[in-house]
């Protein structure tokens, strides 16, 4: 009975022992974010049954991402060429720079369109409990870049997340950059577009009231 | 207010329970281990988003659900207020079987909690207080005789149900304190700069000031009410005195007890925290703040935790709960739901009468008892009686 819920044992392939190749693959998938034991099992058995070429392509893609993808020496975004395409793009506005926590945040802002300036990826936010201070983030790289390469930047938009850690990071950056004569701004916060007032939570509503705008 | 409907799925011993309730007194008779306390725990969960008994949320998910692809415990309720407002609340807890293990692989680890108010996904702080409960149980003794953390938890649960901003300040304060203490230890190891404390100190002061202010006001309100209740419950005993002891230096404490505004308290807490930085860094912990709060409880001038008898402590806890009922009613104009978890059988007739008087003054009471004859049916006119066995609730009038 105890084995009835053991990952793997329900499958027709029979109960593989711990440390077997299939078990190692299940565990490797399970360590990925958002993958529970059941999904890990499903993925592992999918790979087992897939043609060898497919498994090889997956393995190569995994290795390649570690070997070939590098960080852009300017914006610290992940890239396959250094400097990255955004940093080299002559059409970008070099007077505005937007600071984000993660590469995914940069992708989101690019997808949204409307921003044509430069980016800088911190790779995290200040969180002492997780052992992350300013030193662990790409803040020294940001300062060096503003000093040596992107000297025309007049405004830094801090687009860190609107939670405690993001706010701590924003305040830290503001205190660091303002004395350099740069305008430091923060993304607005309030109601999501297309939302119903009725469904907004209290915190968001209160903030939307504080940061209200006059109707032109 | 009253709970008009309760629905449980895979919560502890309940595979499934649908219960329609009316205003008035409900008595549930069940043997020990039949799940009486679990039922009241689930109702408390709907009011506060937390269980007073479970060490982790995962415990709430019934074993029967753990074989499912996504084990889920769900408690939902429909609340009717005195003003006729209908609110539905729902707490769902997803558990993940312990990694690599089967059903016997260990305690389930809670993977997440989701909340809905009127069917819409909300934060915990938006759900707390839609249903308000005052839970009476034998564990209340810990409020009087336990460590300060028990009294802080009691205050937090009591205030949270009445004051939504308090919940947010508490959540934020808890996180800020954890971050600040981590940063203090990094400073000890010279892996951070002192000015990195600026943000956390400001947040600590703002949220800590809100907590101090709310707790001072609440203890003051509860203290006079509890003293009156205690005098009525134990007319021959000394007076019950509850006095807030905030975890801040005495000057700030006396300003707080003197009724200073929340803003003034936050400013002064900021100054105190700033002045104590060196000491905090040395110790690696934050010294001043509401995380060090306590409530001094005395009977006849003597500390109740150390000198009072078990009986006195039990009566004091009862007086505090009754005070909470009155406070909640006065603050909101609506009565909380009373949950009496097997507390009547141990009371003498005079005290039982006192508690039942409070029970009949609110809109709804749910009483559990292991004994079909206690409390005597004659003391509960109009009550609805139920039996609980094997996770099934049945009318037994």
Coordinates of C-alpha atoms in Angstrom, one line a residue:
Chain A
X1 CA 0.0 0.0 0.0
X2 CA 2.8 2.4 0.9
X3 CA 4.2 1.9 -2.6
X4 CA 1.0 2.8 -4.3
X5 CA 1.9 6.4 -4.3
X6 CA 5.6 6.1 -4.9
X7 CA 6.6 8.0 -8.1
X8 CA 7.1 5.5 -10.9
X9 CA 5.6 2.4 -9.4
X10 CA 2.2 3.0 -11.0
X11 CA 3.7 2.8 -14.4
X12 CA 3.7 -0.2 -16.6
X13 CA 7.5 0.1 -16.8
X14 CA 7.8 -1.4 -13.4
X15 CA 9.2 0.0 -10.2
X16 CA 12.7 1.4 -10.9
X17 CA 15.0 1.5 -7.9
X18 CA 16.4 4.7 -6.4
X19 CA 19.5 5.9 -8.3
X20 CA 18.4 4.2 -11.6
X21 CA 18.7 6.5 -14.7
X22 CA 15.0 7.0 -14.9
X23 CA 14.8 7.9 -11.2
X24 CA 17.7 10.4 -11.6
X25 CA 15.9 12.0 -14.5
X26 CA 12.6 12.3 -12.5
X27 CA 14.5 13.9 -9.6
X28 CA 16.3 16.3 -12.0
X29 CA 13.0 17.4 -13.4
X30 CA 11.4 17.7 -9.9
X31 CA 14.2 20.2 -9.0
X32 CA 13.0 22.6 -11.7
X33 CA 10.7 25.4 -10.5
X34 CA 7.0 24.6 -10.9
X35 CA 7.5 20.9 -11.6
X36 CA 5.9 18.6 -9.0
X37 CA 6.6 14.9 -8.6
X38 CA 3.8 13.9 -10.9
X39 CA 4.8 16.2 -13.7
X40 CA 8.5 15.2 -13.3
X41 CA 7.4 11.6 -13.7
X42 CA 5.4 12.4 -16.7
X43 CA 8.2 14.3 -18.4
X44 CA 10.8 11.6 -17.6
X45 CA 8.7 8.8 -19.1
X46 CA 8.0 11.0 -22.1
X47 CA 11.7 11.4 -22.7
X48 CA 12.1 7.6 -22.2
X49 CA 9.6 6.8 -25.0
X50 CA 10.6 9.6 -27.3
X51 CA 12.9 8.9 -30.3
X52 CA 16.6 9.1 -29.4
X53 CA 17.1 12.2 -31.6
X54 CA 14.6 14.1 -29.5
X55 CA 16.3 13.2 -26.3
X56 CA 19.7 14.2 -27.8
X57 CA 18.3 17.5 -29.0
X58 CA 17.0 18.3 -25.5
X59 CA 20.4 17.3 -23.9
X60 CA 22.3 19.5 -26.4
X61 CA 20.0 22.5 -25.8
X62 CA 20.5 22.1 -22.1
X63 CA 24.2 22.1 -22.4
X64 CA 24.3 24.8 -25.0
X65 CA 22.4 27.2 -22.8
X66 CA 25.1 26.9 -20.2
X67 CA 28.0 27.0 -22.7
X68 CA 26.9 29.5 -25.3
X69 CA 24.6 32.0 -23.6
X70 CA 26.5 34.8 -21.9
X71 CA 25.6 38.0 -20.0
X72 CA 25.9 41.2 -22.0
X73 CA 28.8 43.1 -20.5
X74 CA 26.7 46.3 -20.6
X75 CA 23.2 45.6 -19.6
X76 CA 23.8 42.1 -18.0
X77 CA 20.9 40.6 -20.0
X78 CA 21.3 37.1 -21.2
X79 CA 22.5 37.1 -24.8
X80 CA 24.3 35.1 -27.4
X81 CA 26.4 38.0 -28.6
X82 CA 28.2 40.7 -26.5
X83 CA 27.2 43.5 -26.4
X84 CA 23.6 42.4 -27.0
X85 CA 21.3 43.6 -29.8
X86 CA 19.5 46.2 -27.6
X87 CA 22.7 47.8 -26.4
X88 CA 24.1 48.0 -30.0
X89 CA 20.8 49.2 -31.5
X90 CA 21.5 52.8 -32.8
X91 CA 17.7 53.5 -32.8
X92 CA 17.5 53.2 -28.9
X93 CA 17.2 56.3 -26.8
X94 CA 20.4 56.5 -24.8
X95 CA 19.2 59.1 -22.3
X96 CA 16.8 56.8 -20.5
X97 CA 17.7 53.6 -18.8
X98 CA 15.3 51.1 -17.2
X99 CA 16.5 48.9 -14.3
X100 CA 14.8 45.5 -13.9
X101 CA 15.3 42.6 -11.5
X102 CA 15.2 39.7 -14.0
X103 CA 15.7 39.1 -17.8
X104 CA 12.1 38.0 -17.9
X105 CA 11.0 41.5 -16.7
X106 CA 13.0 43.0 -19.6
X107 CA 11.2 40.7 -22.0
X108 CA 7.9 41.8 -20.6
X109 CA 8.7 45.5 -21.0
X110 CA 9.9 44.9 -24.6
X111 CA 6.8 43.0 -25.4
X112 CA 4.6 45.8 -24.0
X113 CA 6.4 48.2 -26.4
X114 CA 6.5 52.0 -25.8
X115 CA 9.9 52.0 -24.2
X116 CA 12.8 52.7 -26.5
X117 CA 15.6 53.3 -24.0
X118 CA 18.3 51.1 -22.6
X119 CA 18.0 48.4 -20.0
X120 CA 20.0 47.1 -17.0
X121 CA 19.3 43.7 -15.4
X122 CA 20.2 43.4 -11.7
X123 CA 19.6 39.6 -11.5
X124 CA 17.7 39.9 -8.3
X125 CA 16.6 42.3 -5.6
X126 CA 18.0 43.1 -2.2
X127 CA 17.0 40.5 0.3
X128 CA 19.3 40.0 3.3
X129 CA 17.3 36.9 4.4
X130 CA 18.3 35.2 1.2
X131 CA 21.9 36.4 1.5
X132 CA 21.4 39.0 -1.3
X133 CA 22.9 42.5 -0.7
X134 CA 23.8 45.2 -3.2
X135 CA 27.1 43.4 -3.7
X136 CA 25.4 40.3 -5.0
X137 CA 23.5 42.3 -7.7
X138 CA 24.8 43.9 -10.9
X139 CA 24.9 47.3 -9.3
X140 CA 28.6 47.9 -9.5
X141 CA 28.3 47.1 -13.3
X142 CA 25.5 49.7 -13.5
X143 CA 27.6 52.4 -12.0
X144 CA 30.6 51.5 -14.1
X145 CA 28.5 51.6 -17.3
X146 CA 26.9 54.9 -16.4
X147 CA 30.3 56.4 -15.8
X148 CA 32.2 54.9 -18.7
X149 CA 29.9 53.9 -21.5
X150 CA 26.4 55.3 -21.3
X151 CA 27.2 58.8 -20.2
X152 CA 24.2 60.4 -21.8
X153 CA 21.7 58.7 -19.4
X154 CA 19.7 61.5 -17.7
X155 CA 16.9 59.4 -16.2
X156 CA 16.9 56.0 -14.6
X157 CA 13.6 54.2 -14.3
X158 CA 13.6 51.7 -11.5
X159 CA 11.2 48.9 -12.5
X160 CA 11.8 46.5 -9.6
X161 CA 8.8 44.6 -8.3
X162 CA 6.3 46.5 -6.0
X163 CA 7.1 44.3 -3.0
X164 CA 9.4 44.9 0.0
X165 CA 12.6 43.6 -1.6
X166 CA 11.9 45.6 -4.8
X167 CA 11.2 48.7 -2.8
X168 CA 14.4 48.3 -0.8
X169 CA 16.3 47.9 -4.0
X170 CA 14.7 51.0 -5.5
X171 CA 15.5 53.1 -2.5
X172 CA 19.1 51.9 -2.5
X173 CA 19.5 52.8 -6.2
X174 CA 17.8 56.2 -5.8
X175 CA 20.2 57.1 -3.0
X176 CA 23.1 56.0 -5.1
X177 CA 22.2 57.6 -8.4
X178 CA 20.5 60.9 -7.3
X179 CA 23.8 62.5 -6.1
X180 CA 25.2 61.8 -9.6
X181 CA 22.7 64.3 -11.0
X182 CA 20.4 61.7 -12.5
X183 CA 16.6 61.7 -12.4
X184 CA 15.5 58.5 -10.7
X185 CA 11.9 57.5 -11.3
X186 CA 9.8 54.5 -10.3
X187 CA 7.0 52.7 -12.3
X188 CA 3.5 53.9 -11.4
X189 CA 1.3 51.6 -9.4
X190 CA -2.4 51.3 -9.4
X191 CA -5.2 49.5 -11.2
X192 CA -4.5 47.0 -13.9
X193 CA -5.9 48.0 -17.3
X194 CA -9.3 46.5 -18.1
X195 CA -10.0 45.7 -14.5
X196 CA -13.2 46.2 -12.5
X197 CA -12.9 48.5 -9.5
X198 CA -15.1 46.2 -7.5
X199 CA -12.5 43.4 -7.9
X200 CA -9.4 45.4 -7.0
X201 CA -7.9 44.6 -3.6
X202 CA -7.8 47.3 -0.9
X203 CA -4.0 47.9 -1.1
X204 CA -4.1 48.5 -4.9
X205 CA -7.2 50.7 -4.6
X206 CA -5.6 52.8 -1.8
X207 CA -2.4 53.2 -3.9
X208 CA -4.4 54.1 -7.0
X209 CA -6.1 56.9 -5.0
X210 CA -2.7 58.2 -3.7
X211 CA -1.2 58.2 -7.2
X212 CA -4.3 59.6 -9.0
X213 CA -4.0 61.8 -12.1
X214 CA -5.9 64.8 -13.3
X215 CA -8.0 64.2 -16.4
X216 CA -6.6 66.4 -19.2
Chain B
X1 CA -23.6 37.9 12.1
X2 CA -24.1 34.2 11.5
X3 CA -22.7 31.5 9.3
X4 CA -25.5 30.3 7.1
X5 CA -23.6 27.5 5.3
X6 CA -20.4 25.6 5.7
X7 CA -18.8 23.4 3.1
X8 CA -15.7 21.4 3.7
X9 CA -13.8 19.2 1.2
X10 CA -10.8 17.1 2.4
X11 CA -10.3 19.1 5.5
X12 CA -8.7 16.9 8.2
X13 CA -11.2 14.1 9.0
X14 CA -13.9 15.5 6.7
X15 CA -13.9 14.0 3.2
X16 CA -17.0 16.1 2.6
X17 CA -19.3 18.1 4.7
X18 CA -22.2 20.3 3.8
X19 CA -23.9 22.1 6.7
X20 CA -26.7 24.6 6.6
X21 CA -26.9 26.6 9.8
X22 CA -29.5 29.0 11.3
X23 CA -28.9 31.7 13.8
X24 CA -29.0 30.4 17.4
X25 CA -27.3 27.7 19.4
X26 CA -25.9 24.6 17.8
X27 CA -24.6 21.8 20.0
X28 CA -22.4 19.1 18.5
X29 CA -22.0 15.9 20.5
X30 CA -19.2 13.6 19.5
X31 CA -16.7 11.2 21.1
X32 CA -13.1 12.3 21.5
X33 CA -11.4 12.0 18.1
X34 CA -14.7 12.4 16.2
X35 CA -13.5 15.7 14.7
X36 CA -15.5 18.2 16.8
X37 CA -12.4 20.4 17.2
X38 CA -11.6 20.0 13.5
X39 CA -15.0 21.4 12.6
X40 CA -14.5 24.5 14.8
X41 CA -10.9 24.8 13.5
X42 CA -12.2 24.9 9.9
X43 CA -14.6 27.8 10.9
X44 CA -11.7 29.6 12.6
X45 CA -9.7 29.1 9.4
X46 CA -12.5 30.9 7.4
X47 CA -12.4 33.8 9.8
X48 CA -8.7 34.2 10.3
X49 CA -7.1 32.3 7.4
X50 CA -5.1 30.4 10.0
X51 CA -5.5 27.4 12.2
X52 CA -4.8 27.9 15.9
X53 CA -3.8 24.3 16.2
X54 CA -2.0 23.1 13.0
X55 CA 1.7 23.6 12.9
X56 CA 1.6 23.8 9.1
X57 CA -1.2 24.3 6.7
X58 CA -0.4 20.9 5.1
X59 CA -1.8 19.2 8.2
X60 CA -5.2 20.5 7.4
X61 CA -5.4 18.5 4.1
X62 CA -7.0 15.2 4.7
X63 CA -4.9 12.1 4.1
X64 CA -7.6 10.8 1.7
X65 CA -6.8 13.7 -0.7
X66 CA -3.0 13.0 -0.7
X67 CA -3.2 10.4 -3.5
X68 CA -4.8 13.0 -5.8
X69 CA -2.7 14.7 -8.5
X70 CA -3.3 18.1 -6.7
X71 CA -4.3 17.4 -3.1
X72 CA -6.6 20.2 -2.0
X73 CA -8.4 21.1 1.2
X74 CA -11.2 23.5 0.7
X75 CA -13.3 25.3 3.3
X76 CA -16.1 27.6 2.2
X77 CA -18.8 29.5 4.1
X78 CA -21.7 31.9 3.5
X79 CA -22.0 34.6 6.1
X80 CA -25.0 36.8 6.8
X81 CA -24.5 40.0 8.6
X82 CA -27.0 41.9 10.8
X83 CA -27.3 44.5 8.1
X84 CA -28.4 41.8 5.6
X85 CA -25.2 41.7 3.7
X86 CA -24.3 38.3 2.3
X87 CA -20.6 37.4 2.0
X88 CA -19.1 34.1 0.8
X89 CA -15.6 33.2 1.9
X90 CA -13.3 30.4 0.8
X91 CA -9.9 29.2 1.8
X92 CA -8.2 26.5 -0.3
X93 CA -5.0 24.9 0.8
X94 CA -3.0 22.8 -1.7
X95 CA -0.6 20.3 -0.3
X96 CA 2.2 18.5 -2.0
X97 CA 3.2 15.1 -0.8
X98 CA 6.6 15.3 0.7
X99 CA 9.2 15.1 -2.1
X100 CA 10.1 11.6 -3.2
X101 CA 7.8 10.1 -0.7
X102 CA 4.4 8.4 -0.9
X103 CA 1.5 8.7 1.5
X104 CA 3.8 7.5 4.3
X105 CA 6.7 9.6 3.3
X106 CA 6.2 12.2 6.0
X107 CA 4.0 15.2 6.8
X108 CA 2.5 16.8 3.8
X109 CA 4.2 20.2 3.0
X110 CA 1.7 22.9 2.3
X111 CA 2.3 24.3 -1.2
X112 CA -0.1 27.2 -1.2
X113 CA -3.1 28.9 0.2
X114 CA -5.7 30.7 -2.0
X115 CA -8.5 32.9 -0.8
X116 CA -11.8 34.0 -2.4
X117 CA -14.3 36.5 -1.2
X118 CA -17.6 36.4 -3.1
X119 CA -16.0 34.1 -5.6
X120 CA -13.1 36.5 -6.5
X121 CA -9.5 35.7 -5.7
X122 CA -8.3 38.0 -2.9
X123 CA -5.4 38.4 -0.5
X124 CA -5.6 37.0 3.0
X125 CA -5.9 40.5 4.4
X126 CA -9.0 41.0 2.3
X127 CA -10.7 37.9 3.7
X128 CA -9.9 38.1 7.4
X129 CA -12.8 39.6 9.3
X130 CA -15.5 38.9 6.8
X131 CA -16.5 36.2 9.2
X132 CA -15.7 37.1 12.8
X133 CA -15.4 34.4 15.5
X134 CA -14.4 34.3 19.1
X135 CA -13.1 30.8 19.8
X136 CA -13.2 29.5 23.4
X137 CA -11.1 26.4 24.1
X138 CA -9.1 24.7 26.9
X139 CA -6.0 26.0 25.1
X140 CA -7.0 29.6 26.1
X141 CA -5.2 28.9 29.4
X142 CA -2.0 29.5 27.5
X143 CA -3.0 33.2 27.1
X144 CA -2.7 33.6 30.8
X145 CA 0.0 31.1 31.8
X146 CA 2.0 30.8 28.5
X147 CA 5.0 32.7 27.1
X148 CA 4.6 36.3 25.8
X149 CA 4.3 34.9 22.2
X150 CA 0.9 33.4 23.2
X151 CA -0.4 36.8 24.3
X152 CA 0.9 38.5 21.1
X153 CA -0.8 35.8 19.0
X154 CA -4.1 36.3 20.9
X155 CA -3.9 40.0 20.3
X156 CA -3.0 39.6 16.6
X157 CA -6.0 37.2 15.9
X158 CA -8.3 39.4 17.9
X159 CA -7.3 42.7 16.3
X160 CA -6.9 41.3 12.8
X161 CA -10.6 40.4 12.6
X162 CA -11.6 44.0 13.4
X163 CA -8.9 46.0 11.5
X164 CA -7.8 45.1 8.0
X165 CA -4.9 47.5 7.9
X166 CA -3.5 45.8 11.0
X167 CA -3.2 42.5 9.1
X168 CA -1.2 44.2 6.4
X169 CA 1.0 46.0 8.9
X170 CA 1.6 42.7 10.7
X171 CA 2.5 40.8 7.5
X172 CA 4.9 43.6 6.4
X173 CA 6.4 44.0 9.9
X174 CA 7.1 40.3 10.2
X175 CA 8.9 40.2 6.8
X176 CA 10.8 43.5 7.5
X177 CA 12.0 42.2 10.9
X178 CA 13.3 39.0 9.3
X179 CA 15.1 41.0 6.6
X180 CA 16.5 43.4 9.1
X181 CA 17.8 40.7 11.4
X182 CA 19.5 39.0 8.5
X183 CA 21.1 42.3 7.5
X184 CA 22.3 42.8 11.1
X185 CA 24.1 39.5 10.9
X186 CA 25.6 40.4 7.6
X187 CA 26.8 43.7 9.2
X188 CA 28.4 41.6 12.0
X189 CA 30.3 39.7 9.4
X190 CA 31.2 43.0 7.7
X191 CA 29.5 41.9 4.5
X192 CA 27.1 45.0 4.3
X193 CA 27.2 48.7 4.9
X194 CA 25.4 50.4 7.8
X195 CA 23.3 52.6 5.4
X196 CA 21.7 49.5 4.0
X197 CA 19.6 49.5 7.2
X198 CA 17.9 52.8 6.2
X199 CA 15.0 51.2 4.2
X200 CA 14.4 48.5 6.8
X201 CA 14.5 50.9 9.7
X202 CA 11.9 53.2 8.1
X203 CA 9.6 50.2 7.3
X204 CA 10.1 48.8 10.8
X205 CA 9.1 52.1 12.3
X206 CA 6.1 52.7 10.1
X207 CA 4.6 49.2 10.4
X208 CA 5.8 48.7 14.0
X209 CA 4.2 52.0 15.0
X210 CA 0.8 50.9 13.6
X211 CA 1.0 47.6 15.5
X212 CA 2.0 49.3 18.8
X213 CA -0.8 51.9 18.5
X214 CA -3.5 49.3 17.7
X215 CA -2.4 46.9 20.4
X216 CA -2.4 49.7 23.0
X217 CA -5.9 50.7 22.2
X218 CA -7.2 47.1 22.1
X219 CA -5.6 46.1 25.4
X220 CA -7.0 49.2 27.0
X221 CA -10.5 48.4 25.7
X222 CA -10.3 44.7 26.6
X223 CA -8.8 45.3 30.1
X224 CA -11.8 47.2 31.5
X225 CA -14.3 44.8 30.0
X226 CA -12.3 41.8 31.2
X227 CA -12.1 43.2 34.7
X228 CA -15.9 43.5 34.9
X229 CA -16.3 40.0 33.5
X230 CA -13.9 38.6 36.0
X231 CA -15.6 40.4 38.9
X232 CA -18.9 38.8 37.9
X233 CA -17.4 35.3 37.4
X234 CA -15.4 35.4 40.6
X235 CA -17.0 37.9 42.9
X236 CA -15.0 36.9 45.9
X237 CA -11.6 37.0 44.2
X238 CA -9.3 40.0 43.7
X239 CA -9.5 42.2 40.6
X240 CA -8.2 41.1 37.1
X241 CA -5.8 43.7 35.6
X242 CA -4.4 43.5 32.1
X243 CA -1.7 46.0 31.2
X244 CA 0.0 46.4 27.9
X245 CA 3.8 46.1 28.1
X246 CA 5.1 47.3 24.7
X247 CA 8.6 46.0 23.7
X248 CA 10.0 49.5 23.5
X249 CA 12.1 51.7 25.9
X250 CA 10.1 53.1 28.9
X251 CA 9.8 56.7 27.6
X252 CA 8.2 55.6 24.3
X253 CA 6.1 53.1 26.2
X254 CA 4.6 55.7 28.5
X255 CA 3.9 58.0 25.5
X256 CA 2.1 55.1 23.8
X257 CA 0.1 54.3 26.9
X258 CA -0.6 58.0 27.3
X259 CA -2.5 58.0 23.9
X260 CA 0.0 59.4 21.4
X261 CA -1.0 59.3 17.8
X262 CA 0.1 56.5 15.4
X263 CA 2.3 58.9 13.4
X264 CA 4.1 60.2 16.6
X265 CA 4.7 56.6 17.8
X266 CA 6.1 55.6 14.4
X267 CA 8.4 58.6 14.4
X268 CA 9.7 57.9 17.9
X269 CA 10.1 54.2 17.2
X270 CA 12.2 55.2 14.2
X271 CA 14.4 57.3 16.4
X272 CA 14.7 54.5 19.0
X273 CA 15.6 51.9 16.3
X274 CA 18.1 54.3 14.8
X275 CA 19.7 55.0 18.2
X276 CA 20.0 51.2 18.9
X277 CA 21.7 50.3 15.7
X278 CA 25.1 49.6 17.2
X279 CA 23.6 47.4 19.9
X280 CA 21.4 45.6 17.4
X281 CA 24.4 44.9 15.1
X282 CA 26.4 43.6 18.0
X283 CA 23.6 41.2 19.0
X284 CA 22.5 40.4 15.5
X285 CA 18.8 41.0 16.5
X286 CA 16.4 43.9 16.6
X287 CA 15.8 45.0 20.2
X288 CA 13.0 47.5 20.2
X289 CA 9.6 46.8 18.6
X290 CA 6.2 45.1 18.9
X291 CA 7.8 41.7 18.4
X292 CA 8.9 42.0 22.1
X293 CA 5.5 43.0 23.3
X294 CA 3.7 41.4 26.3
X295 CA 0.5 41.9 28.3
X296 CA 1.0 41.8 32.1
X297 CA -2.0 40.0 33.6
X298 CA -2.5 40.2 37.4
X299 CA -5.2 38.9 39.8
X300 CA -5.4 40.8 43.0
X301 CA -2.1 42.5 42.3
X302 CA -0.2 39.3 41.7
X303 CA 1.1 38.0 38.4
X304 CA -1.5 35.5 37.1
X305 CA 1.0 33.3 35.3
X306 CA 3.1 32.5 38.4
X307 CA 0.9 32.9 41.4
X308 CA -2.7 32.3 40.4
X309 CA -4.3 28.8 40.7
X310 CA -5.4 26.8 37.6
X311 CA -9.0 27.7 38.4
X312 CA -8.2 31.4 38.6
X313 CA -6.2 31.2 35.3
X314 CA -9.1 29.4 33.6
X315 CA -11.5 32.1 34.8
X316 CA -9.2 34.9 33.7
X317 CA -9.0 33.3 30.2
X318 CA -12.8 33.1 30.1
X319 CA -13.1 36.7 31.2
X320 CA -10.8 37.8 28.3
X321 CA -12.8 35.8 25.7
X322 CA -16.0 37.3 27.0
X323 CA -14.4 40.8 26.9
X324 CA -13.4 40.0 23.3
X325 CA -17.1 39.3 22.4
X326 CA -18.2 42.6 23.9
X327 CA -15.3 44.5 22.2
X328 CA -16.0 43.0 18.8
X329 CA -19.7 43.8 19.1
X330 CA -19.0 47.4 20.2
X331 CA -16.4 48.0 17.4
X332 CA -18.5 46.7 14.5
X333 CA -22.1 46.9 15.6
X334 CA -22.4 43.2 14.7
X335 CA -21.9 40.2 17.0
X336 CA -19.2 37.6 16.3
X337 CA -19.9 33.9 16.0
X338 CA -19.0 32.1 19.3
X339 CA -17.2 28.8 19.1
X340 CA -17.2 26.9 22.4
X341 CA -14.9 23.9 22.0
X342 CA -15.8 21.6 24.9
X343 CA -15.4 24.3 27.5
X344 CA -18.8 24.2 29.3
X345 CA -18.4 20.7 30.9
X346 CA -15.5 21.9 33.1
X347 CA -17.3 25.0 34.4
X348 CA -19.4 25.2 37.5
X349 CA -23.1 26.1 37.2
X350 CA -22.6 29.8 37.9
X351 CA -19.8 30.2 35.4
X352 CA -21.6 28.2 32.8
X353 CA -24.6 30.4 33.3
X354 CA -22.5 33.5 32.7
X355 CA -21.0 32.0 29.4
X356 CA -24.4 30.9 28.2
X357 CA -25.8 34.4 28.9
X358 CA -23.1 35.8 26.5
X359 CA -23.9 33.0 24.1
X360 CA -27.6 33.9 24.0
X361 CA -26.8 37.5 23.5
X362 CA -24.9 36.9 20.1
X363 CA -26.5 35.7 16.9
X364 CA -24.9 32.3 16.7
X365 CA -23.0 29.9 18.9
X366 CA -21.5 26.5 18.0
X367 CA -20.8 24.3 21.0
X368 CA -19.0 21.0 21.0
X369 CA -19.2 18.4 23.8
X370 CA -18.2 14.8 24.3
X371 CA -21.3 14.1 26.5
X372 CA -24.9 14.2 25.3
X373 CA -26.1 15.3 28.8
X374 CA -23.6 18.1 29.4
X375 CA -24.4 20.9 29.2
X376 CA -27.9 19.9 30.3
X377 CA -30.5 20.4 27.6
X378 CA -32.7 22.5 29.9
X379 CA -29.9 25.2 30.0
X380 CA -30.1 25.5 26.2
X381 CA -33.7 26.2 25.2
X382 CA -34.2 26.2 21.4
X383 CA -30.7 24.8 20.7
X384 CA -30.2 22.5 17.7
X385 CA -28.5 19.2 18.6
X386 CA -26.2 17.2 16.3
X387 CA -24.1 14.1 16.6
X388 CA -20.7 13.8 14.8
X389 CA -19.2 10.4 14.0
X390 CA -17.0 9.2 11.2
X391 CA -16.9 12.7 9.7
X392 CA -20.7 12.7 9.3
X393 CA -22.9 15.4 11.1
X394 CA -26.5 14.4 11.9
X395 CA -29.4 16.2 13.5
X396 CA -30.3 14.7 16.9
X397 CA -33.0 16.8 18.5

